Amino acid sequence: MAKTELQSNTFQAAPLTSKTEPACSSMANTLKLSLDYDQLTNCMRCGFCLPACPTFRETGVEAESPRGRIALMKAVVDGIMEPNMQFEAQMNHCLGCRACEPACPADVKYGQLIEQAREAVEKHTVSHRWWVKLARKVAFKGVFPYQNRVRMVGGALRFYQQSGLRNFVRNAGLMNLFPAHMRDMEKILPDASDKGVIESIGTRHSADGLRIATVGLFRGCIMDILFTETNINTVRLLTAAGFDVVIPETQNCCGALHAHSGEQSDAKELAKRNIRAFRESGVDWIISNAGGCGALLVDYGHLLHDDPDWREDAAWFASRTIDISKILADQGNLPHTFGSMDEEPMTRITYQESCHLRNVMRSSDAQRKLIRRVEGAEFVELFESDRCCGSAGIYNLTQPEMAGSILDHKMEHVKKTEAHVLLTSNPGCLLQMKHGIEKHGMSDRMQAMHVVDFLYSRLNRDKINVVK
Amino acid sequence: MLEEVVIRELRAIVGGSFFRNDPETLVTHSYDGTPMQQALPDGVIYPGSTAEVAAIMKVLNQYRIPLISRGSGTNLCGGTVPVQGGVVMVMYRMNRILDVDLDNLTATVQPGIITKEFIAHVESLGLFYPPDPSSMAISTIGGNIAECSGGLRGLKYGTTKDYVIGLEAVLASGEIIRTGGKLMKDVAGYDLTKLLVGSEGTLAVITEATLKLIPPPKYKKTMLAMYTDLYGAARTVSKIIKSQIIPATLEFMDNPTIRVVDDFAKLGLPLDMEAILLIEQDGEMEMVERDIDMIASICRSENAAKVEVAETAEHALKLMTARRSAFTALARLRPTTILEDATVPRSRIADMVLEINRIAAKYQVQICTFGHAGDGNLHPTATTDARDQEEVHRVEAAFEEIFEAAIRLGGTITGEHGVGIVKAPYLEWKVGSAGIDMMRGIKQAFDPHNLLNPGKLFAKETRKRVVIQHG
């Protein structure tokens, strides 16, 4: 940045709107075009977002807060500052957990602003390391948009894990070629599968007993190869609760990783394919069992709001998307209590929220309601369960330092709950929690599970004590 | 621009990473919670101890560089905007609770501690620190002291100044002074503690504070009284005070505020009411019950259309939420929210609200009013759009006339937000020219080179008093 262009005493009674045009970088131009100036103006800098922000909490630095990041975006648009490496870094440091949105009196759409900023950063980035660029290209353009390729990756991973190759790689010390945080993630990756939920159990499943509604399962991509069982259990819980379940075959990745990393046009294409798939399948609701995906699914309305061909269908899709726990708790015809499967002593359970489920889908009670219905289990609140665990999509791979520090603080609180089971509602959080348990040497006394898998394991079909 | 030599010396004191002058850091310390105010500093420094603050101040004094100390930057008077450049000093690293003295009922803290964290800590020890600024989740104790923050409990418990009994502060020269202490009584000379509280960072940098704690109230009860007539609500306030009942909270919302709050929070508030009073009393159970009964009968005698006493804690919480969501609801109406705090004697609340409404109509701007009726502290809040220069000018003109009206009714230009840059042109209206001279003399004694938060409190020019057109 040309420091001389900064006037130190630029006090003015009006906002800094001086549109002096320095030798604008192309990133600055893109930001000027893409950032929503209304939203930038709506931020009144009251600071209410600061305590909600995990990166501000870790660092105490204003630039690491939503208010700070918005000020940076506005400064670029107003021509006060040139976006540079540090600007890029700051936009990338944001976890995108959106905890700042419920805290904001002025209802600033921070999530949209950070996505717009990241799209510009992505277009003109100078700071990405080569492997990040390559990995992003392969993953975003080459794999996620194609369900069959996602499954091929699952198959390759499965081959790696089960053929003895994993043991060879580990024993030969080949993992040492990778950074520590990637080695850690490799260790806790669950067994992958090349068969997703459809290949395992088919596309149509009828409700047990009286049908309440027909729902479509959003199977996800990572979810479907790493957590196939969770998808299967989701279907079983839904049918047990009285829902006909359809799993449209033509659905694909939700596009969240793309949208949150600044690849908006790819996200839109993926969204359109999903909307078509579920529209054509004639479902009443679209069920998400991954908070991260769900948050983008409910945002499809905004994503496609300026596309006249899609606006209406996108709004329908967004309004009909619901988290599995919420539909089970509010509408499901499930037993009043989930039984204990065996004669084990009292299980202590705690729950780490998915940020996107809480802050975007605004659902945090339903999970607790269901967990409290489990017999022989005691629910302990996790202190600051509403705070991001540091997983945040691929954040823990791209920003390992900040993610690690956030995770360490999280695990201190987890430890205090003395829980046997740590439940989550999102695959990214689940992996991060598994990683945390391993990293903090707690695997002998605690396991992390998806809410769905836990509830299904406790669904005692013999004991029907129906609420509704 | 800071000279290299200055930067080198500052870095030598705090270490490389705790002094920054990159564009990101400068931009993100160019504002606080005040709308439409921004100016870039030349550097930002994060000291870790009083000794470092003193050393920094010595360097800045030597090179005559301004210093703006700040906490979380939530203030609403432009108090921490670096209008003359210089170095912004962020106190967040000095955030420890040094001591909670259960024998003396005091706490000693560093300035960077977040108010809510401090309050949570003393409450966990069974004690009570009453000042409760609405920004407490993020504001720091140091910032509260600098601005003398108020809050919803000011009526019964007083504000920050009533709880600060000792300070450690660094002067512009870099010398360290200590005032007061863990003493309830101290008349050794001028009361510098009280002078520094609310001095808005213009006299010294506060580096440590000793605060008075009190036993928490055992019991509390909340009620809501609704009026179709503004004067009825106002008379109720006066009559409660006159009956020598001092509620813990006595809050006011006018009709436009009721409408936006209800539209936002869907609380089912009566939209046809001209005003709502939210009242809370705390203390011994017997006294609380008696006070609430008496207050309820005063409300009825002043023609309250409805009096609702919360029977459960959830109900009470719902009522308090209504009041607390006023700011949130108003902030969502228009892009720019200007929240002011004209204050009048408690008997003049109704006159003040009428004046505000008249002035808003005159200038055709939207101003909703809510606030701490019990201590006469109102928050007329304009909702506008900073990009509409013409409208903003009308808002400014309206506020000028509102401050004038407050003074005329025996009030003041600010009850709890402070003067900063926003109210500086009006300070003389309140304190007079001799008062300003006296204050300038004090400033001169503390800070002869005008290095500490320059440009605040004292304006280059005082605005002329507006002539109010009657009739």
PDB file of N, CA and C in Angstrom, chain A residues 1 3 6-16 37-38 41-42 44-48 50-51 56 59-63 67-68 71-72 75 81 84 86-87 104-107, chain B residues 1 20-24 26-29 31-33 36-40 42 46 70 72-74 82-85 92 134-135 137-138 327-328 331-332 335 337 385-387 389 421:
ATOM      1  N   MET A   1       0.828  -1.205   0.000  1.00  0.00           N
ATOM      2  CA  MET A   1       0.000   0.000   0.000  1.00  0.00           C
ATOM      3  C   MET A   1       0.857   1.247   0.000  1.00  0.00           C
ATOM      4  N   LYS A   3       1.838   4.193   1.385  1.00  0.00           N
ATOM      5  CA  LYS A   3       1.621   4.763   2.713  1.00  0.00           C
ATOM      6  C   LYS A   3       1.418   6.270   2.637  1.00  0.00           C
ATOM      7  N   LEU A   6      -1.995   7.796   2.654  1.00  0.00           N
ATOM      8  CA  LEU A   6      -2.776   7.773   3.886  1.00  0.00           C
ATOM      9  C   LEU A   6      -2.612   9.101   4.581  1.00  0.00           C
ATOM     10  N   GLN A   7      -3.680   9.774   4.797  1.00  0.00           N
ATOM     11  CA  GLN A   7      -3.572  10.992   5.575  1.00  0.00           C
ATOM     12  C   GLN A   7      -3.865  10.625   7.003  1.00  0.00           C
ATOM     13  N   SER A   8      -2.989  11.053   7.884  1.00  0.00           N
ATOM     14  CA  SER A   8      -3.256  10.594   9.231  1.00  0.00           C
ATOM     15  C   SER A   8      -4.397  11.349   9.888  1.00  0.00           C
ATOM     16  N   ASN A   9      -4.635  12.551   9.471  1.00  0.00           N
ATOM     17  CA  ASN A   9      -5.706  13.284  10.147  1.00  0.00           C
ATOM     18  C   ASN A   9      -6.906  13.433   9.231  1.00  0.00           C
ATOM     19  N   THR A  10      -7.504  12.328   8.911  1.00  0.00           N
ATOM     20  CA  THR A  10      -8.598  12.393   7.953  1.00  0.00           C
ATOM     21  C   THR A  10      -9.933  12.538   8.656  1.00  0.00           C
ATOM     22  N   PHE A  11      -9.931  13.219   9.795  1.00  0.00           N
ATOM     23  CA  PHE A  11     -11.191  13.375  10.502  1.00  0.00           C
ATOM     24  C   PHE A  11     -12.188  14.112   9.637  1.00  0.00           C
ATOM     25  N   GLN A  12     -13.350  13.559   9.560  1.00  0.00           N
ATOM     26  CA  GLN A  12     -14.428  14.263   8.892  1.00  0.00           C
ATOM     27  C   GLN A  12     -15.743  13.899   9.555  1.00  0.00           C
ATOM     28  N   ALA A  13     -16.672  14.822   9.456  1.00  0.00           N
ATOM     29  CA  ALA A  13     -17.959  14.589  10.109  1.00  0.00           C
ATOM     30  C   ALA A  13     -18.766  13.554   9.344  1.00  0.00           C
ATOM     31  N   ALA A  14     -18.523  13.448   8.063  1.00  0.00           N
ATOM     32  CA  ALA A  14     -19.241  12.468   7.254  1.00  0.00           C
ATOM     33  C   ALA A  14     -18.392  11.201   7.183  1.00  0.00           C
ATOM     34  N   PRO A  15     -19.000  10.071   6.815  1.00  0.00           N
ATOM     35  CA  PRO A  15     -18.197   8.860   6.722  1.00  0.00           C
ATOM     36  C   PRO A  15     -17.124   9.023   5.651  1.00  0.00           C
ATOM     37  N   LEU A  16     -16.111   8.170   5.761  1.00  0.00           N
ATOM     38  CA  LEU A  16     -15.018   8.270   4.803  1.00  0.00           C
ATOM     39  C   LEU A  16     -15.483   7.756   3.451  1.00  0.00           C
ATOM     40  N   TYR A  37     -22.572  -2.433  -0.670  1.00  0.00           N
ATOM     41  CA  TYR A  37     -22.270  -1.212   0.083  1.00  0.00           C
ATOM     42  C   TYR A  37     -23.335  -0.911   1.136  1.00  0.00           C
ATOM     43  N   ASP A  38     -24.563  -1.339   0.870  1.00  0.00           N
ATOM     44  CA  ASP A  38     -25.622  -1.159   1.874  1.00  0.00           C
ATOM     45  C   ASP A  38     -25.263  -1.886   3.157  1.00  0.00           C
ATOM     46  N   THR A  41     -22.541  -0.187   5.009  1.00  0.00           N
ATOM     47  CA  THR A  41     -23.041   1.007   5.701  1.00  0.00           C
ATOM     48  C   THR A  41     -23.860   0.629   6.929  1.00  0.00           C
ATOM     49  N   ASN A  42     -24.572  -0.490   6.830  1.00  0.00           N
ATOM     50  CA  ASN A  42     -25.410  -0.902   7.960  1.00  0.00           C
ATOM     51  C   ASN A  42     -24.605  -1.183   9.212  1.00  0.00           C
ATOM     52  N   MET A  44     -22.812  -0.382  12.179  1.00  0.00           N
ATOM     53  CA  MET A  44     -22.678   0.890  12.884  1.00  0.00           C
ATOM     54  C   MET A  44     -21.547   0.847  13.890  1.00  0.00           C
ATOM     55  N   ARG A  45     -20.743  -0.222  13.838  1.00  0.00           N
ATOM     56  CA  ARG A  45     -19.522  -0.311  14.646  1.00  0.00           C
ATOM     57  C   ARG A  45     -19.792  -0.288  16.145  1.00  0.00           C
ATOM     58  N   CYS A  46     -20.921  -0.811  16.551  1.00  0.00           N
ATOM     59  CA  CYS A  46     -21.262  -0.787  17.973  1.00  0.00           C
ATOM     60  C   CYS A  46     -20.374  -1.754  18.750  1.00  0.00           C
ATOM     61  N   GLY A  47     -19.820  -2.742  18.058  1.00  0.00           N
ATOM     62  CA  GLY A  47     -18.907  -3.670  18.729  1.00  0.00           C
ATOM     63  C   GLY A  47     -19.593  -4.866  19.374  1.00  0.00           C
ATOM     64  N   PHE A  48     -20.909  -4.994  19.223  1.00  0.00           N
ATOM     65  CA  PHE A  48     -21.612  -6.113  19.854  1.00  0.00           C
ATOM     66  C   PHE A  48     -21.147  -7.460  19.298  1.00  0.00           C
ATOM     67  N   LEU A  50     -18.095  -8.333  18.680  1.00  0.00           N
ATOM     68  CA  LEU A  50     -16.749  -8.720  19.098  1.00  0.00           C
ATOM     69  C   LEU A  50     -16.711  -9.916  20.047  1.00  0.00           C
ATOM     70  N   PRO A  51     -17.545  -9.906  21.119  1.00  0.00           N
ATOM     71  CA  PRO A  51     -17.465 -11.066  22.030  1.00  0.00           C
ATOM     72  C   PRO A  51     -17.919 -12.363  21.378  1.00  0.00           C
ATOM     73  N   PHE A  56     -11.487 -13.105  17.228  1.00  0.00           N
ATOM     74  CA  PHE A  56     -11.216 -11.936  18.073  1.00  0.00           C
ATOM     75  C   PHE A  56     -10.868 -12.408  19.478  1.00  0.00           C
ATOM     76  N   THR A  59      -7.306 -13.647  19.699  1.00  0.00           N
ATOM     77  CA  THR A  59      -6.210 -12.700  19.484  1.00  0.00           C
ATOM     78  C   THR A  59      -6.405 -11.362  20.178  1.00  0.00           C
ATOM     79  N   GLY A  60      -7.677 -10.971  20.396  1.00  0.00           N
ATOM     80  CA  GLY A  60      -7.941  -9.649  20.964  1.00  0.00           C
ATOM     81  C   GLY A  60      -7.630  -8.516  19.994  1.00  0.00           C
ATOM     82  N   VAL A  61      -7.388  -8.840  18.733  1.00  0.00           N
ATOM     83  CA  VAL A  61      -7.007  -7.825  17.754  1.00  0.00           C
ATOM     84  C   VAL A  61      -8.247  -7.394  16.961  1.00  0.00           C
ATOM     85  N   GLU A  62      -8.458  -6.091  16.930  1.00  0.00           N
ATOM     86  CA  GLU A  62      -9.657  -5.555  16.272  1.00  0.00           C
ATOM     87  C   GLU A  62      -9.799  -6.051  14.826  1.00  0.00           C
ATOM     88  N   ALA A  63      -8.682  -6.123  14.100  1.00  0.00           N
ATOM     89  CA  ALA A  63      -8.749  -6.549  12.695  1.00  0.00           C
ATOM     90  C   ALA A  63      -9.234  -7.986  12.571  1.00  0.00           C
ATOM     91  N   ARG A  67     -16.343  -6.542  13.108  1.00  0.00           N
ATOM     92  CA  ARG A  67     -16.342  -5.093  12.937  1.00  0.00           C
ATOM     93  C   ARG A  67     -15.077  -4.641  12.213  1.00  0.00           C
ATOM     94  N   GLY A  68     -13.949  -5.243  12.589  1.00  0.00           N
ATOM     95  CA  GLY A  68     -12.676  -4.901  11.956  1.00  0.00           C
ATOM     96  C   GLY A  68     -12.647  -5.313  10.493  1.00  0.00           C
ATOM     97  N   ALA A  71     -14.696  -3.046   8.491  1.00  0.00           N
ATOM     98  CA  ALA A  71     -14.005  -1.763   8.332  1.00  0.00           C
ATOM     99  C   ALA A  71     -12.945  -1.864   7.233  1.00  0.00           C
ATOM    100  N   LEU A  72     -12.262  -3.006   7.177  1.00  0.00           N
ATOM    101  CA  LEU A  72     -11.240  -3.199   6.136  1.00  0.00           C
ATOM    102  C   LEU A  72     -11.886  -3.233   4.752  1.00  0.00           C
ATOM    103  N   ALA A  75     -12.944   0.223   3.885  1.00  0.00           N
ATOM    104  CA  ALA A  75     -11.799   1.082   3.584  1.00  0.00           C
ATOM    105  C   ALA A  75     -11.312   0.842   2.154  1.00  0.00           C
ATOM    106  N   MET A  81      -7.662   2.321   1.449  1.00  0.00           N
ATOM    107  CA  MET A  81      -6.650   1.278   1.658  1.00  0.00           C
ATOM    108  C   MET A  81      -6.587   0.383   0.431  1.00  0.00           C
ATOM    109  N   ASN A  84      -3.993  -5.903   0.433  1.00  0.00           N
ATOM    110  CA  ASN A  84      -2.680  -6.519   0.253  1.00  0.00           C
ATOM    111  C   ASN A  84      -2.696  -7.910   0.870  1.00  0.00           C
ATOM    112  N   GLN A  86      -1.952  -8.852   3.799  1.00  0.00           N
ATOM    113  CA  GLN A  86      -2.560  -8.889   5.132  1.00  0.00           C
ATOM    114  C   GLN A  86      -4.078  -8.834   5.049  1.00  0.00           C
ATOM    115  N   PHE A  87      -4.552  -8.068   4.089  1.00  0.00           N
ATOM    116  CA  PHE A  87      -5.996  -8.015   3.872  1.00  0.00           C
ATOM    117  C   PHE A  87      -6.510  -9.404   3.511  1.00  0.00           C
ATOM    118  N   CYS A 104     -25.662  -9.195  16.112  1.00  0.00           N
ATOM    119  CA  CYS A 104     -25.638  -7.866  15.482  1.00  0.00           C
ATOM    120  C   CYS A 104     -26.985  -7.153  15.594  1.00  0.00           C
ATOM    121  N   PRO A 105     -27.035  -5.994  16.289  1.00  0.00           N
ATOM    122  CA  PRO A 105     -28.307  -5.278  16.397  1.00  0.00           C
ATOM    123  C   PRO A 105     -28.815  -4.825  15.032  1.00  0.00           C
ATOM    124  N   ALA A 106     -27.903  -4.466  14.139  1.00  0.00           N
ATOM    125  CA  ALA A 106     -28.309  -3.879  12.866  1.00  0.00           C
ATOM    126  C   ALA A 106     -28.583  -4.930  11.799  1.00  0.00           C
ATOM    127  N   ASP A 107     -28.438  -6.205  12.141  1.00  0.00           N
ATOM    128  CA  ASP A 107     -28.740  -7.286  11.208  1.00  0.00           C
ATOM    129  C   ASP A 107     -27.877  -7.225   9.951  1.00  0.00           C
TER     130      ASP A 107
ATOM    131  N   MET B   1       2.519  10.495  10.241  1.00  0.00           N
ATOM    132  CA  MET B   1       3.601   9.515  10.068  1.00  0.00           C
ATOM    133  C   MET B   1       4.572   9.567  11.241  1.00  0.00           C
ATOM    134  N   ARG B  20       2.191  -1.733  16.027  1.00  0.00           N
ATOM    135  CA  ARG B  20       1.890  -1.950  14.610  1.00  0.00           C
ATOM    136  C   ARG B  20       1.544  -0.641  13.920  1.00  0.00           C
ATOM    137  N   ASN B  21       1.952  -0.548  12.680  1.00  0.00           N
ATOM    138  CA  ASN B  21       1.527   0.612  11.887  1.00  0.00           C
ATOM    139  C   ASN B  21       1.221   0.207  10.450  1.00  0.00           C
ATOM    140  N   ASP B  22       0.797  -1.052  10.286  1.00  0.00           N
ATOM    141  CA  ASP B  22       0.374  -1.485   8.962  1.00  0.00           C
ATOM    142  C   ASP B  22      -1.023  -0.929   8.683  1.00  0.00           C
ATOM    143  N   PRO B  23      -1.379  -0.817   7.407  1.00  0.00           N
ATOM    144  CA  PRO B  23      -2.664  -0.204   7.060  1.00  0.00           C
ATOM    145  C   PRO B  23      -3.857  -0.887   7.730  1.00  0.00           C
ATOM    146  N   GLU B  24      -3.824  -2.228   7.846  1.00  0.00           N
ATOM    147  CA  GLU B  24      -4.957  -2.938   8.456  1.00  0.00           C
ATOM    148  C   GLU B  24      -5.176  -2.481   9.891  1.00  0.00           C
ATOM    149  N   LEU B  26      -4.114   0.287  11.308  1.00  0.00           N
ATOM    150  CA  LEU B  26      -4.506   1.704  11.382  1.00  0.00           C
ATOM    151  C   LEU B  26      -5.990   1.877  11.052  1.00  0.00           C
ATOM    152  N   VAL B  27      -6.440   1.227   9.989  1.00  0.00           N
ATOM    153  CA  VAL B  27      -7.859   1.360   9.605  1.00  0.00           C
ATOM    154  C   VAL B  27      -8.763   0.833  10.713  1.00  0.00           C
ATOM    155  N   THR B  28      -8.362  -0.282  11.333  1.00  0.00           N
ATOM    156  CA  THR B  28      -9.254  -0.869  12.331  1.00  0.00           C
ATOM    157  C   THR B  28      -9.149  -0.182  13.704  1.00  0.00           C
ATOM    158  N   HIS B  29      -8.351   0.863  13.792  1.00  0.00           N
ATOM    159  CA  HIS B  29      -8.357   1.671  15.022  1.00  0.00           C
ATOM    160  C   HIS B  29      -8.677   3.126  14.703  1.00  0.00           C
ATOM    161  N   TYR B  31     -11.850   4.159  14.332  1.00  0.00           N
ATOM    162  CA  TYR B  31     -13.258   4.405  14.656  1.00  0.00           C
ATOM    163  C   TYR B  31     -13.564   3.837  16.023  1.00  0.00           C
ATOM    164  N   ASP B  32     -14.725   4.219  16.557  1.00  0.00           N
ATOM    165  CA  ASP B  32     -15.265   3.527  17.725  1.00  0.00           C
ATOM    166  C   ASP B  32     -16.758   3.317  17.454  1.00  0.00           C
ATOM    167  N   GLY B  33     -17.599   3.269  18.471  1.00  0.00           N
ATOM    168  CA  GLY B  33     -19.006   2.962  18.236  1.00  0.00           C
ATOM    169  C   GLY B  33     -19.830   4.143  17.734  1.00  0.00           C
ATOM    170  N   MET B  36     -20.453   7.875  11.887  1.00  0.00           N
ATOM    171  CA  MET B  36     -19.961   8.981  11.063  1.00  0.00           C
ATOM    172  C   MET B  36     -18.684   9.649  11.587  1.00  0.00           C
ATOM    173  N   GLN B  37     -17.899   8.952  12.377  1.00  0.00           N
ATOM    174  CA  GLN B  37     -16.647   9.533  12.861  1.00  0.00           C
ATOM    175  C   GLN B  37     -15.515   8.560  12.538  1.00  0.00           C
ATOM    176  N   GLN B  38     -14.476   9.052  11.909  1.00  0.00           N
ATOM    177  CA  GLN B  38     -13.357   8.181  11.599  1.00  0.00           C
ATOM    178  C   GLN B  38     -12.116   9.020  11.315  1.00  0.00           C
ATOM    179  N   ALA B  39     -10.966   8.576  11.812  1.00  0.00           N
ATOM    180  CA  ALA B  39      -9.693   9.223  11.502  1.00  0.00           C
ATOM    181  C   ALA B  39      -8.587   8.208  11.751  1.00  0.00           C
ATOM    182  N   LEU B  40      -7.593   8.224  10.900  1.00  0.00           N
ATOM    183  CA  LEU B  40      -6.533   7.211  11.014  1.00  0.00           C
ATOM    184  C   LEU B  40      -5.463   7.616  12.019  1.00  0.00           C
ATOM    185  N   ASP B  42      -1.467   6.993  13.605  1.00  0.00           N
ATOM    186  CA  ASP B  42      -0.176   6.742  12.968  1.00  0.00           C
ATOM    187  C   ASP B  42       0.436   5.429  13.436  1.00  0.00           C
ATOM    188  N   TYR B  46       0.188  -1.975  22.069  1.00  0.00           N
ATOM    189  CA  TYR B  46      -0.510  -2.853  23.015  1.00  0.00           C
ATOM    190  C   TYR B  46       0.408  -3.096  24.228  1.00  0.00           C
ATOM    191  N   ARG B  70      -7.467   3.319  24.741  1.00  0.00           N
ATOM    192  CA  ARG B  70      -8.827   2.807  24.530  1.00  0.00           C
ATOM    193  C   ARG B  70      -8.980   1.353  24.962  1.00  0.00           C
ATOM    194  N   SER B  72     -12.432  -1.355  24.247  1.00  0.00           N
ATOM    195  CA  SER B  72     -13.020  -2.039  23.100  1.00  0.00           C
ATOM    196  C   SER B  72     -13.610  -1.080  22.069  1.00  0.00           C
ATOM    197  N   GLY B  73     -13.553   0.211  22.338  1.00  0.00           N
ATOM    198  CA  GLY B  73     -14.067   1.158  21.355  1.00  0.00           C
ATOM    199  C   GLY B  73     -15.558   1.041  21.133  1.00  0.00           C
ATOM    200  N   THR B  74     -16.326   0.988  22.220  1.00  0.00           N
ATOM    201  CA  THR B  74     -17.782   0.900  22.063  1.00  0.00           C
ATOM    202  C   THR B  74     -18.457   2.229  22.373  1.00  0.00           C
ATOM    203  N   PRO B  82      -9.011   8.804  16.810  1.00  0.00           N
ATOM    204  CA  PRO B  82      -7.768   9.587  16.864  1.00  0.00           C
ATOM    205  C   PRO B  82      -7.801  10.769  15.901  1.00  0.00           C
ATOM    206  N   VAL B  83      -8.543  11.807  16.255  1.00  0.00           N
ATOM    207  CA  VAL B  83      -8.808  12.896  15.319  1.00  0.00           C
ATOM    208  C   VAL B  83      -7.560  13.689  14.946  1.00  0.00           C
ATOM    209  N   GLN B  84      -6.525  13.627  15.783  1.00  0.00           N
ATOM    210  CA  GLN B  84      -5.295  14.337  15.420  1.00  0.00           C
ATOM    211  C   GLN B  84      -4.167  13.353  15.154  1.00  0.00           C
ATOM    212  N   GLY B  85      -4.511  12.145  14.773  1.00  0.00           N
ATOM    213  CA  GLY B  85      -3.492  11.125  14.529  1.00  0.00           C
ATOM    214  C   GLY B  85      -2.836  10.720  15.835  1.00  0.00           C
ATOM    215  N   TYR B  92      -6.033  -4.073  25.896  1.00  0.00           N
ATOM    216  CA  TYR B  92      -6.602  -5.408  26.112  1.00  0.00           C
ATOM    217  C   TYR B  92      -5.648  -6.413  26.768  1.00  0.00           C
ATOM    218  N   SER B 134     -24.984  -1.020  28.846  1.00  0.00           N
ATOM    219  CA  SER B 134     -25.555  -1.982  27.891  1.00  0.00           C
ATOM    220  C   SER B 134     -24.478  -2.665  27.051  1.00  0.00           C
ATOM    221  N   SER B 135     -23.309  -2.037  26.982  1.00  0.00           N
ATOM    222  CA  SER B 135     -22.216  -2.600  26.194  1.00  0.00           C
ATOM    223  C   SER B 135     -21.349  -3.544  27.015  1.00  0.00           C
ATOM    224  N   ALA B 137     -20.978  -6.549  27.654  1.00  0.00           N
ATOM    225  CA  ALA B 137     -20.445  -7.804  27.130  1.00  0.00           C
ATOM    226  C   ALA B 137     -19.112  -7.594  26.421  1.00  0.00           C
ATOM    227  N   ILE B 138     -18.837  -6.359  26.003  1.00  0.00           N
ATOM    228  CA  ILE B 138     -17.576  -6.128  25.296  1.00  0.00           C
ATOM    229  C   ILE B 138     -16.792  -4.946  25.848  1.00  0.00           C
ATOM    230  N   PHE B 327     -32.708  -0.951  21.356  1.00  0.00           N
ATOM    231  CA  PHE B 327     -31.583  -0.538  20.517  1.00  0.00           C
ATOM    232  C   PHE B 327     -31.490  -1.419  19.269  1.00  0.00           C
ATOM    233  N   THR B 328     -31.617  -2.731  19.495  1.00  0.00           N
ATOM    234  CA  THR B 328     -31.545  -3.682  18.388  1.00  0.00           C
ATOM    235  C   THR B 328     -32.634  -3.383  17.365  1.00  0.00           C
ATOM    236  N   ALA B 331     -32.028  -0.159  15.506  1.00  0.00           N
ATOM    237  CA  ALA B 331     -30.877  -0.240  14.608  1.00  0.00           C
ATOM    238  C   ALA B 331     -31.234  -0.888  13.284  1.00  0.00           C
ATOM    239  N   ARG B 332     -32.320  -1.644  13.273  1.00  0.00           N
ATOM    240  CA  ARG B 332     -32.677  -2.340  12.038  1.00  0.00           C
ATOM    241  C   ARG B 332     -33.567  -1.518  11.110  1.00  0.00           C
ATOM    242  N   PRO B 335     -30.108   2.485   7.979  1.00  0.00           N
ATOM    243  CA  PRO B 335     -28.684   2.117   8.052  1.00  0.00           C
ATOM    244  C   PRO B 335     -27.913   2.769   9.207  1.00  0.00           C
ATOM    245  N   THR B 337     -27.793   4.675  12.910  1.00  0.00           N
ATOM    246  CA  THR B 337     -28.534   4.884  14.148  1.00  0.00           C
ATOM    247  C   THR B 337     -27.732   5.823  15.040  1.00  0.00           C
ATOM    248  N   ASP B 385     -29.679   7.787   7.435  1.00  0.00           N
ATOM    249  CA  ASP B 385     -28.742   7.143   6.513  1.00  0.00           C
ATOM    250  C   ASP B 385     -27.588   8.110   6.273  1.00  0.00           C
ATOM    251  N   ALA B 386     -26.406   7.704   6.718  1.00  0.00           N
ATOM    252  CA  ALA B 386     -25.238   8.583   6.649  1.00  0.00           C
ATOM    253  C   ALA B 386     -24.985   9.079   5.224  1.00  0.00           C
ATOM    254  N   ARG B 387     -25.474   8.338   4.236  1.00  0.00           N
ATOM    255  CA  ARG B 387     -25.194   8.734   2.846  1.00  0.00           C
ATOM    256  C   ARG B 387     -26.091   9.879   2.376  1.00  0.00           C
ATOM    257  N   GLN B 389     -26.735  13.188   2.969  1.00  0.00           N
ATOM    258  CA  GLN B 389     -26.137  14.343   3.653  1.00  0.00           C
ATOM    259  C   GLN B 389     -27.199  15.339   4.126  1.00  0.00           C
ATOM    260  N   ILE B 421     -15.960  14.022  20.901  1.00  0.00           N
ATOM    261  CA  ILE B 421     -15.991  15.071  19.882  1.00  0.00           C
ATOM    262  C   ILE B 421     -17.418  15.458  19.546  1.00  0.00           C
TER     263      ILE B 421
END
